Tab-separated table of C-alpha atoms in Angstrom:
chain	number	residue	atom	x	y	z
A	1	MET	CA	0.076	1.999	18.023
A	2	LYS	CA	3.254	3.920	18.999
A	3	ILE	CA	5.926	1.497	16.611
A	4	LEU	CA	9.350	1.376	16.850
A	5	VAL	CA	11.577	-0.142	13.677
A	6	ALA	CA	15.095	-0.456	14.448
A	7	GLY	CA	17.251	-2.364	12.277
A	8	GLN	CA	20.169	-2.049	9.876
A	9	HIS	CA	18.946	-0.633	6.804
A	10	PHE	CA	16.653	1.785	5.548
A	11	TYR	CA	15.507	4.531	2.804
A	12	PRO	CA	17.061	5.479	0.704
A	13	GLU	CA	18.309	2.265	0.809
A	14	ASN	CA	15.488	-0.133	-0.902
A	15	PHE	CA	13.822	-2.503	1.395
A	16	ARG	CA	10.648	-3.274	1.667
A	17	ILE	CA	10.389	-2.148	5.364
A	18	ASN	CA	10.201	1.673	3.502
A	19	ASP	CA	7.088	0.591	2.528
A	20	LEU	CA	5.769	-0.972	5.014
A	21	CYS	CA	6.779	1.693	7.418
A	22	PHE	CA	5.182	4.228	5.092
A	23	GLU	CA	2.194	2.924	4.750
A	24	LEU	CA	1.708	2.483	8.002
A	25	VAL	CA	2.379	5.754	8.901
A	26	LYS	CA	-0.792	5.655	6.025
A	27	ARG	CA	-3.299	4.114	8.550
A	28	GLY	CA	-2.457	6.121	11.645
A	29	HIS	CA	0.705	4.579	13.068
A	30	GLU	CA	3.049	6.514	14.839
A	31	VAL	CA	6.637	5.201	13.345
A	32	THR	CA	9.862	6.129	14.482
A	33	VAL	CA	12.915	3.453	13.346
A	34	LEU	CA	16.553	3.673	14.705
A	35	THR	CA	18.324	2.756	11.919
A	36	GLY	CA	22.201	2.822	9.370
A	37	LEU	CA	23.641	5.146	7.349
A	38	PRO	CA	22.753	4.205	3.678
A	39	ASN	CA	25.583	2.546	1.972
A	40	TYR	CA	23.548	-0.288	0.556
A	41	PRO	CA	24.072	-1.853	-1.856
A	42	GLU	CA	27.413	0.161	-2.795
A	43	GLY	CA	29.692	-0.036	0.273
A	44	LYS	CA	30.071	3.437	0.327
A	45	VAL	CA	28.086	6.017	3.071
A	46	LEU	CA	25.841	8.466	0.940
A	47	LYS	CA	28.106	12.033	0.725
A	48	GLU	CA	24.485	13.530	1.734
A	49	TYR	CA	24.941	11.488	5.652
A	50	LYS	CA	28.603	12.194	6.149
A	51	TRP	CA	30.451	14.254	8.770
A	52	PHE	CA	26.849	13.641	11.240
A	53	ARG	CA	24.275	15.383	8.370
A	54	ASN	CA	20.640	14.404	8.707
A	55	ARG	CA	21.208	11.364	11.450
A	56	LYS	CA	17.387	12.552	12.121
A	57	GLN	CA	15.086	12.890	9.235
A	58	THR	CA	11.363	12.955	9.129
A	59	ILE	CA	10.475	11.033	5.310
A	60	ASN	CA	6.822	10.796	4.770
A	61	GLY	CA	5.576	11.205	8.688
A	62	VAL	CA	7.769	7.974	9.260
A	63	LYS	CA	10.587	9.435	12.434
A	64	ILE	CA	14.190	8.700	11.475
A	65	ILE	CA	16.403	8.205	13.865
A	66	ARG	CA	20.389	7.371	12.502
A	67	CYS	CA	23.225	6.036	14.520
A	68	SER	CA	26.860	6.065	13.239
A	69	LEU	CA	28.346	3.510	10.684
A	70	ILE	CA	31.005	2.705	8.207
A	71	GLY	CA	30.139	0.973	4.418
A	72	ARG	CA	30.381	-2.446	3.956
A	73	GLY	CA	32.480	-2.434	1.560
A	74	LYS	CA	33.571	-5.196	-1.108
A	75	SER	CA	35.506	-7.103	0.768
A	76	THR	CA	34.201	-9.836	3.692
A	77	LEU	CA	35.750	-8.074	6.002
A	78	ARG	CA	34.579	-5.047	5.413
A	79	MET	CA	31.293	-6.800	5.882
A	80	ALA	CA	31.431	-8.029	9.154
A	81	LEU	CA	32.916	-4.758	10.251
A	82	ASN	CA	29.799	-2.766	8.543
A	83	TYR	CA	27.847	-5.543	10.999
A	84	ALA	CA	29.624	-5.134	14.355
A	85	TRP	CA	29.277	-1.085	14.124
A	86	PHE	CA	25.560	-1.205	13.641
A	87	PHE	CA	25.191	-3.738	16.661
A	88	THR	CA	27.222	-1.762	18.936
A	89	PHE	CA	26.177	1.315	18.082
A	90	GLY	CA	23.326	0.948	17.182
A	91	SER	CA	22.470	-0.399	20.448
A	92	LEU	CA	23.889	2.875	22.549
A	93	LYS	CA	21.880	4.418	19.648
A	94	ALA	CA	18.628	2.610	21.614
A	95	LEU	CA	19.553	3.947	25.257
A	96	PHE	CA	18.811	7.254	23.965
A	97	VAL	CA	15.901	6.862	22.041
A	98	LYS	CA	13.133	8.909	23.702
A	99	GLY	CA	9.657	8.117	24.157
A	100	LYS	CA	6.767	5.845	25.247
A	101	TYR	CA	6.117	3.080	21.776
A	102	ASP	CA	3.752	-0.308	22.192
A	103	LEU	CA	5.978	-2.425	20.722
A	104	VAL	CA	9.897	-2.823	18.920
A	105	TYR	CA	9.888	-4.316	15.006
A	106	VAL	CA	12.575	-6.059	12.958
A	107	TYR	CA	12.826	-6.709	9.721
A	108	GLN	CA	15.061	-9.154	9.601
A	109	THR	CA	17.707	-9.759	6.500
A	110	SER	CA	21.020	-10.180	7.821
A	111	PRO	CA	22.615	-10.636	10.062
A	112	ILE	CA	20.845	-11.675	13.291
A	113	THR	CA	22.403	-9.318	15.513
A	114	MET	CA	20.916	-6.110	13.675
A	115	ALA	CA	18.305	-7.193	15.665
A	116	TRP	CA	21.066	-6.297	19.439
A	117	PRO	CA	19.609	-3.039	19.415
A	118	ALA	CA	16.031	-3.864	19.225
A	119	ILE	CA	16.659	-5.867	22.361
A	120	VAL	CA	17.724	-3.024	24.133
A	121	LEU	CA	14.900	-1.073	23.321
A	122	LYS	CA	12.678	-4.172	24.501
A	123	LYS	CA	14.318	-4.117	28.104
A	124	MET	CA	14.544	-0.630	28.309
A	125	LYS	CA	11.011	0.858	27.379
A	126	LYS	CA	9.270	-3.047	28.419
A	127	ILE	CA	7.782	-3.504	25.300
A	128	PRO	CA	7.264	-6.459	23.147
A	129	LEU	CA	9.385	-7.632	20.702
A	130	VAL	CA	9.047	-9.131	17.092
A	131	ILE	CA	11.606	-10.499	14.219
A	132	HIS	CA	10.183	-10.613	11.491
A	133	CYS	CA	12.577	-13.353	9.701
A	134	LEU	CA	13.813	-13.236	6.017
A	135	ASP	CA	17.169	-15.286	6.561
A	136	GLN	CA	18.080	-17.731	9.196
A	137	TRP	CA	20.651	-17.943	10.741
A	138	PRO	CA	23.082	-19.322	11.229
A	139	ILE	CA	22.883	-21.662	8.608
A	140	SER	CA	22.925	-18.627	6.134
A	141	VAL	CA	25.916	-18.698	6.930
A	142	THR	CA	27.197	-21.485	4.833
A	143	THR	CA	25.889	-20.108	1.430
A	144	GLY	CA	30.095	-18.321	2.162
A	145	PRO	CA	33.057	-19.909	3.085
A	146	ILE	CA	32.118	-21.082	6.823
A	147	SER	CA	31.010	-24.626	7.184
A	148	LYS	CA	28.230	-26.367	9.092
A	149	GLU	CA	31.338	-27.684	11.321
A	150	SER	CA	33.370	-25.448	11.869
A	151	LYS	CA	34.007	-23.636	15.547
A	152	ILE	CA	32.691	-19.781	13.898
A	153	TYR	CA	29.360	-21.723	12.733
A	154	LYS	CA	28.487	-22.956	16.504
A	155	ILE	CA	29.490	-19.454	17.883
A	156	LEU	CA	27.353	-18.220	15.597
A	157	SER	CA	24.194	-20.148	16.085
A	158	LYS	CA	24.608	-19.619	19.468
A	159	ILE	CA	24.134	-16.034	19.514
A	160	SER	CA	21.126	-16.960	16.683
A	161	ILE	CA	19.044	-18.603	19.190
A	162	TRP	CA	19.540	-15.774	21.930
A	163	THR	CA	19.210	-13.693	19.785
A	164	TYR	CA	15.593	-15.151	18.530
A	165	ARG	CA	15.000	-16.296	21.579
A	166	GLN	CA	14.636	-12.584	22.911
A	167	ALA	CA	11.643	-11.914	20.564
A	168	ASP	CA	7.804	-12.042	22.202
A	169	VAL	CA	6.982	-13.245	17.707
A	170	ILE	CA	8.376	-14.224	15.731
A	171	THR	CA	7.125	-13.951	11.669
A	172	ILE	CA	8.757	-16.081	8.530
A	173	SER	CA	8.535	-14.954	4.986
A	174	SER	CA	8.511	-17.775	3.912
A	175	LYS	CA	6.805	-21.570	5.198
A	176	SER	CA	9.868	-23.253	5.486
A	177	PHE	CA	11.327	-21.508	7.661
A	178	GLN	CA	9.117	-22.901	10.653
A	179	LYS	CA	10.901	-26.772	9.909
A	180	TYR	CA	14.225	-24.757	10.671
A	181	PHE	CA	13.594	-22.950	13.831
A	182	GLU	CA	11.557	-26.265	15.794
A	183	ASN	CA	14.556	-28.578	14.557
A	184	GLU	CA	17.353	-26.799	13.746
A	185	LEU	CA	16.896	-24.068	16.053
A	186	ARG	CA	14.502	-25.845	18.960
A	187	ILE	CA	12.379	-23.208	18.776
A	188	SER	CA	8.716	-24.370	18.291
A	189	SER	CA	5.732	-22.433	16.771
A	190	GLU	CA	3.938	-22.752	20.522
A	191	GLU	CA	6.848	-20.529	22.192
A	192	LYS	CA	7.557	-17.649	19.447
A	193	GLY	CA	4.403	-18.162	17.689
A	194	LEU	CA	6.366	-18.159	14.026
A	195	ILE	CA	3.656	-16.689	11.780
A	196	TYR	CA	3.896	-17.108	8.835
A	197	TYR	CA	4.053	-13.367	7.042
A	198	PRO	CA	5.058	-13.054	3.116
A	199	SER	CA	6.571	-10.173	1.389
A	200	TYR	CA	3.783	-8.035	-0.510
A	201	ALA	CA	5.307	-5.623	-3.721
A	202	GLU	CA	4.797	-1.695	-3.099
A	203	ASN	CA	2.071	-0.668	-5.525
A	204	THR	CA	4.833	0.341	-8.066
A	205	TYR	CA	5.712	-2.949	-10.009
A	206	GLN	CA	1.491	-3.277	-11.055
A	207	ASN	CA	0.208	-2.331	-14.331
A	208	MET	CA	3.192	-2.558	-15.914
A	209	LYS	CA	2.819	-1.830	-19.882
A	210	PHE	CA	4.827	-3.745	-22.140
A	211	VAL	CA	7.798	-2.373	-24.423
A	212	ASP	CA	8.100	-2.807	-27.931
A	213	ASN	CA	11.233	-2.848	-29.519
A	214	LYS	CA	11.545	-5.589	-31.104
A	215	MET	CA	13.237	-7.470	-28.420
A	216	PHE	CA	12.621	-10.618	-26.527
A	217	ASP	CA	13.599	-8.283	-23.556
A	218	ILE	CA	14.785	-11.008	-19.409
A	219	VAL	CA	14.890	-8.190	-16.758
A	220	PHE	CA	16.462	-9.390	-13.815
A	221	ALA	CA	16.280	-7.419	-10.773
A	222	GLY	CA	17.655	-7.088	-6.988
A	223	ASN	CA	20.735	-7.702	-4.831
A	224	VAL	CA	23.685	-9.093	-7.867
A	225	GLY	CA	25.815	-11.486	-4.463
A	226	PRO	CA	26.904	-14.668	-4.225
A	227	ALA	CA	23.444	-16.465	-3.136
A	228	GLN	CA	21.514	-14.822	-6.458
A	229	SER	CA	23.734	-16.846	-9.076
A	230	CYS	CA	23.262	-14.385	-11.702
A	231	GLU	CA	26.855	-16.422	-13.040
A	232	THR	CA	23.903	-18.738	-14.503
A	233	ILE	CA	22.142	-16.046	-16.324
A	234	VAL	CA	25.968	-15.372	-17.614
A	235	GLU	CA	26.335	-18.745	-18.745
A	236	CYS	CA	22.747	-19.039	-20.497
A	237	ALA	CA	23.243	-15.511	-22.784
A	238	GLU	CA	26.459	-16.773	-23.751
A	239	LEU	CA	24.883	-20.185	-24.791
A	240	LEU	CA	22.234	-17.502	-26.516
A	241	LYS	CA	24.701	-15.095	-28.043
A	242	GLU	CA	23.763	-16.139	-31.512
A	243	LYS	CA	19.625	-15.415	-30.724
A	244	GLN	CA	19.940	-11.511	-31.208
A	245	ASP	CA	16.369	-10.829	-30.535
A	246	ILE	CA	16.843	-11.939	-26.649
A	247	HIS	CA	18.271	-9.919	-24.704
A	248	PHE	CA	18.911	-9.804	-20.481
A	249	HIS	CA	18.689	-7.117	-17.959
A	250	ILE	CA	20.786	-7.195	-14.741
A	251	VAL	CA	18.976	-3.962	-13.175
A	252	GLY	CA	21.247	-3.834	-9.629
A	253	ASP	CA	24.185	-4.026	-7.419
A	254	GLY	CA	26.089	-6.512	-5.144
A	255	LEU	CA	29.107	-7.926	-4.312
A	256	SER	CA	29.464	-10.558	-7.828
A	257	ARG	CA	28.177	-7.793	-10.165
A	258	GLU	CA	31.972	-6.606	-10.579
A	259	ALA	CA	32.544	-10.559	-11.465
A	260	CYS	CA	30.060	-10.798	-13.466
A	261	GLU	CA	30.185	-7.991	-15.945
A	262	LYS	CA	34.364	-8.926	-16.645
A	263	SER	CA	32.934	-12.300	-17.399
A	264	ALA	CA	30.062	-11.292	-19.618
A	265	ASN	CA	32.916	-8.615	-20.996
A	266	GLU	CA	35.437	-11.859	-21.233
A	267	LYS	CA	33.101	-13.925	-23.211
A	268	GLY	CA	32.686	-10.750	-25.978
A	269	LEU	CA	28.430	-11.073	-25.035
A	270	LYS	CA	26.291	-8.259	-26.516
A	271	ASN	CA	23.285	-9.933	-25.782
A	272	ILE	CA	23.391	-8.371	-21.443
A	273	THR	CA	23.205	-5.316	-19.874
A	274	PHE	CA	24.381	-4.149	-17.114
A	275	HIS	CA	22.244	-1.504	-15.606
A	276	GLY	CA	23.765	-1.396	-12.204
A	277	MET	CA	21.461	-0.168	-9.388
A	278	HIS	CA	18.650	2.081	-9.209
A	279	LYS	CA	15.787	3.928	-6.716
A	280	LEU	CA	12.406	2.387	-6.324
A	281	GLU	CA	11.296	4.905	-8.090
A	282	GLU	CA	12.923	4.444	-11.537
A	283	MET	CA	12.245	0.515	-11.210
A	284	PRO	CA	8.892	0.869	-14.034
A	285	LYS	CA	11.327	1.555	-16.501
A	286	TYR	CA	12.754	-2.054	-16.693
A	287	TYR	CA	9.570	-3.204	-15.256
A	288	SER	CA	8.084	-2.317	-18.839
A	289	LEU	CA	11.355	-2.937	-20.805
A	290	ALA	CA	10.472	-6.767	-19.392
A	291	ASP	CA	8.973	-8.915	-21.622
A	292	ALA	CA	9.718	-11.837	-18.912
A	293	PHE	CA	11.638	-11.512	-15.956
A	294	ILE	CA	14.364	-14.652	-14.341
A	295	ILE	CA	15.274	-15.611	-10.675
A	296	THR	CA	18.315	-17.328	-9.838
A	297	MET	CA	19.749	-18.861	-7.146
A	298	VAL	CA	22.608	-20.846	-5.675
A	299	ASP	CA	21.431	-24.741	-4.784
A	300	ASN	CA	21.773	-24.982	-1.431
A	301	GLU	CA	19.088	-25.548	1.581
A	302	VAL	CA	19.067	-22.572	2.955
A	303	VAL	CA	17.874	-20.463	-0.974
A	304	ASN	CA	15.845	-23.053	-0.842
A	305	SER	CA	13.931	-22.485	1.488
A	306	THR	CA	13.900	-18.663	0.657
A	307	LEU	CA	10.534	-16.912	-0.819
A	308	PRO	CA	12.986	-14.145	-2.748
A	309	ALA	CA	10.013	-10.813	-3.095
A	310	LYS	CA	11.252	-10.301	-5.761
A	311	ILE	CA	8.762	-13.428	-6.756
A	312	GLN	CA	5.671	-10.846	-5.873
A	313	SER	CA	7.656	-7.646	-7.767
A	314	TYR	CA	7.417	-10.162	-10.862
A	315	MET	CA	3.971	-11.671	-10.489
A	316	LEU	CA	2.434	-8.363	-9.338
A	317	ALA	CA	3.365	-6.479	-12.960
A	318	GLY	CA	1.612	-9.567	-14.620
A	319	LYS	CA	4.664	-10.605	-16.908
A	320	PRO	CA	5.749	-14.641	-17.246
A	321	ILE	CA	9.272	-15.678	-15.068
A	322	PHE	CA	11.943	-18.159	-16.346
A	323	GLY	CA	14.233	-19.445	-13.216
A	324	ALA	CA	17.069	-21.609	-12.717
A	325	ILE	CA	16.836	-22.434	-8.737
A	326	SER	CA	15.515	-25.082	-6.680
A	327	GLY	CA	13.056	-25.234	-3.608
A	328	GLU	CA	10.356	-22.689	-2.540
A	329	VAL	CA	10.304	-20.188	-5.646
A	330	LYS	CA	9.879	-23.092	-8.200
A	331	GLU	CA	6.864	-24.141	-6.593
A	332	VAL	CA	4.950	-21.687	-5.816
A	333	VAL	CA	6.329	-21.149	-9.936
A	334	GLU	CA	4.974	-23.836	-10.609
A	335	GLU	CA	1.325	-23.947	-8.267
A	336	ALA	CA	0.825	-20.211	-9.585
A	337	GLU	CA	1.234	-21.371	-13.301
A	338	CYS	CA	3.046	-18.300	-13.887
A	339	GLY	CA	6.439	-19.604	-15.578
A	340	LYS	CA	8.723	-22.584	-16.119
A	341	CYS	CA	11.731	-22.691	-13.424
A	342	THR	CA	14.713	-25.944	-13.953
A	343	ILE	CA	16.784	-26.443	-10.856
A	344	SER	CA	19.596	-24.129	-9.624
A	345	GLY	CA	22.236	-23.560	-11.803
A	346	ASN	CA	21.529	-25.218	-14.877
A	347	ALA	CA	22.774	-22.589	-17.237
A	348	GLU	CA	21.531	-25.021	-20.233
A	349	GLU	CA	18.224	-26.322	-19.296
A	350	LEU	CA	17.296	-22.155	-18.407
A	351	ALA	CA	19.027	-21.701	-22.169
A	352	HIS	CA	15.932	-24.631	-23.509
A	353	LEU	CA	13.292	-23.122	-21.616
A	354	ILE	CA	13.885	-19.404	-22.909
A	355	GLU	CA	14.872	-20.503	-26.593
A	356	HIS	CA	11.988	-23.303	-26.581
A	357	TYR	CA	8.327	-20.384	-24.730
A	358	TYR	CA	9.984	-16.989	-25.935
A	359	GLN	CA	8.153	-16.866	-29.230
A	360	ASN	CA	5.148	-18.365	-27.618
A	361	ALA	CA	3.462	-14.587	-27.224
A	362	ASP	CA	0.208	-16.066	-26.206
A	363	LEU	CA	1.125	-18.606	-23.872
A	364	LEU	CA	3.743	-16.023	-21.924
A	365	LYS	CA	0.597	-13.776	-21.985
A	366	GLN	CA	-1.623	-16.473	-19.830
A	367	TRP	CA	1.308	-17.149	-17.243
A	368	GLY	CA	2.043	-13.913	-16.600
A	369	GLU	CA	-2.088	-13.591	-15.549
A	370	ASN	CA	-1.754	-16.342	-13.757
A	371	GLY	CA	1.174	-14.931	-11.872
A	372	LEU	CA	-0.868	-11.611	-11.228
A	373	LYS	CA	-4.176	-14.031	-10.118
A	374	TYR	CA	-1.427	-15.447	-7.769
A	375	TYR	CA	-0.573	-12.400	-6.323
A	376	GLN	CA	-3.818	-11.094	-5.579
A	377	LYS	CA	-4.725	-14.105	-3.824
A	378	HIS	CA	-2.268	-14.777	-1.930
A	379	PHE	CA	0.737	-12.049	-1.504
A	380	GLU	CA	-1.618	-8.885	-2.222
A	381	LYS	CA	-0.726	-4.975	-0.426
A	382	GLU	CA	-2.698	-4.573	1.448
A	383	LYS	CA	-4.718	-7.258	3.241
A	384	CYS	CA	-0.618	-8.160	4.154
A	385	ILE	CA	-0.455	-4.935	6.157
A	386	SER	CA	-3.866	-5.241	7.439
A	387	ASP	CA	-2.555	-8.979	8.872
A	388	LEU	CA	0.555	-7.505	10.142
A	389	GLU	CA	-0.913	-4.886	12.327
A	390	LYS	CA	-2.865	-7.771	13.814
A	391	ILE	CA	-0.452	-9.194	14.912
A	392	PHE	CA	1.442	-5.944	16.893
A	393	GLY	CA	-2.534	-5.382	17.932
A	394	ASP	CA	-2.663	-8.865	19.392
A	395	ILE	CA	1.155	-9.418	20.800
A	396	ILE	CA	0.200	-5.702	22.167
A	397	GLY	CA	-2.819	-6.717	23.915
A	398	LYS	CA	-1.287	-9.953	25.988
A	399	LYS	CA	1.343	-7.850	26.967
A	400	LYS	CA	-0.616	-5.427	28.056
A	401	GLU	CA	-3.236	-8.490	30.134
A	402	SER	CA	0.584	-10.176	30.949
A	403	TYR	CA	1.177	-6.735	33.060
A	404	ALA	CA	-2.015	-6.515	34.794
A	405	LYS	CA	-1.833	-9.597	36.473
A	406	THR	CA	1.634	-9.295	37.817
A	407	ARG	CA	-0.213	-5.921	39.748
């Protein structure tokens, strides 16, 4: 297959779409990516991509075309400009993409408008469009200052419905998303598929060893934004500050990192370290350090319906999970019997769980093994990629069949 991927983020930014594209090339497919300039999550465009450098690249067999983009910065206004810049200049760049393709694919995080260049490509190339939804729009914006009753939300709702309806097939990363599409957006499974397609974890995270440094190290890895509620981890660290053999590690960056780090410093906490953002190939160092992983999210109907990809990474590493999170993640952790979770935002109960279980080595080991088994059954990488190939093949076949009937 000749696959065209369009989206705001790609290598060297750390998103799972990188690995997926590289793996598709290994399987003999031709993959071209239309994307922006790398600036996530630091907020600044990397210097090697400024001044029209590296606008065309080939990495691991994937051809990359980059459009103009300003950094997302650290403010809401700057982020909005970053989003608008991509869908404007990405759509313009799409007009000049040469060659024939079988399909265009969007790995849709936020915002939904990142799919607009793909819509241009769909119409211009007359090929099917598949949108993989990791972040539901417009309901995702309600995790911030925008309410469902606002005029802005109503406008975003119309934009989101129109955008999703341009897809030939929509795949969803969480089973809970189906209700949202059907009940809120009035987009049915019969109409757009709404095929459940879970995330997998890169092979980088498998067979993680344990580092014995006489500490119980708890690692959070990923974006440190408002939705991730890392403030809960800081509060938990404060409650456990007398336990000198427990240490928290925050590996990642985002809009909330500075505030969380400042809060930890003001509280004088010595049991929490902020390591900043690291490349994928550097992550085994921190995954090996972990005796357990931690996940926290805000209590929100949108967030509760998601299954963040870090859960798959944690499970593949074969280590236990502690969490202050409600909804689908809590259900999956409990079903897998790979850890313990309290409700979102409950730092006191989270601290209690950690204190109660952290010295039970046999139970923690069993949790880790359970998580790995659950991953292998539900999220195994080769199976996931094969499933996506079948989705692509089916929609391409249907498109060709439909075209043949119209001739």
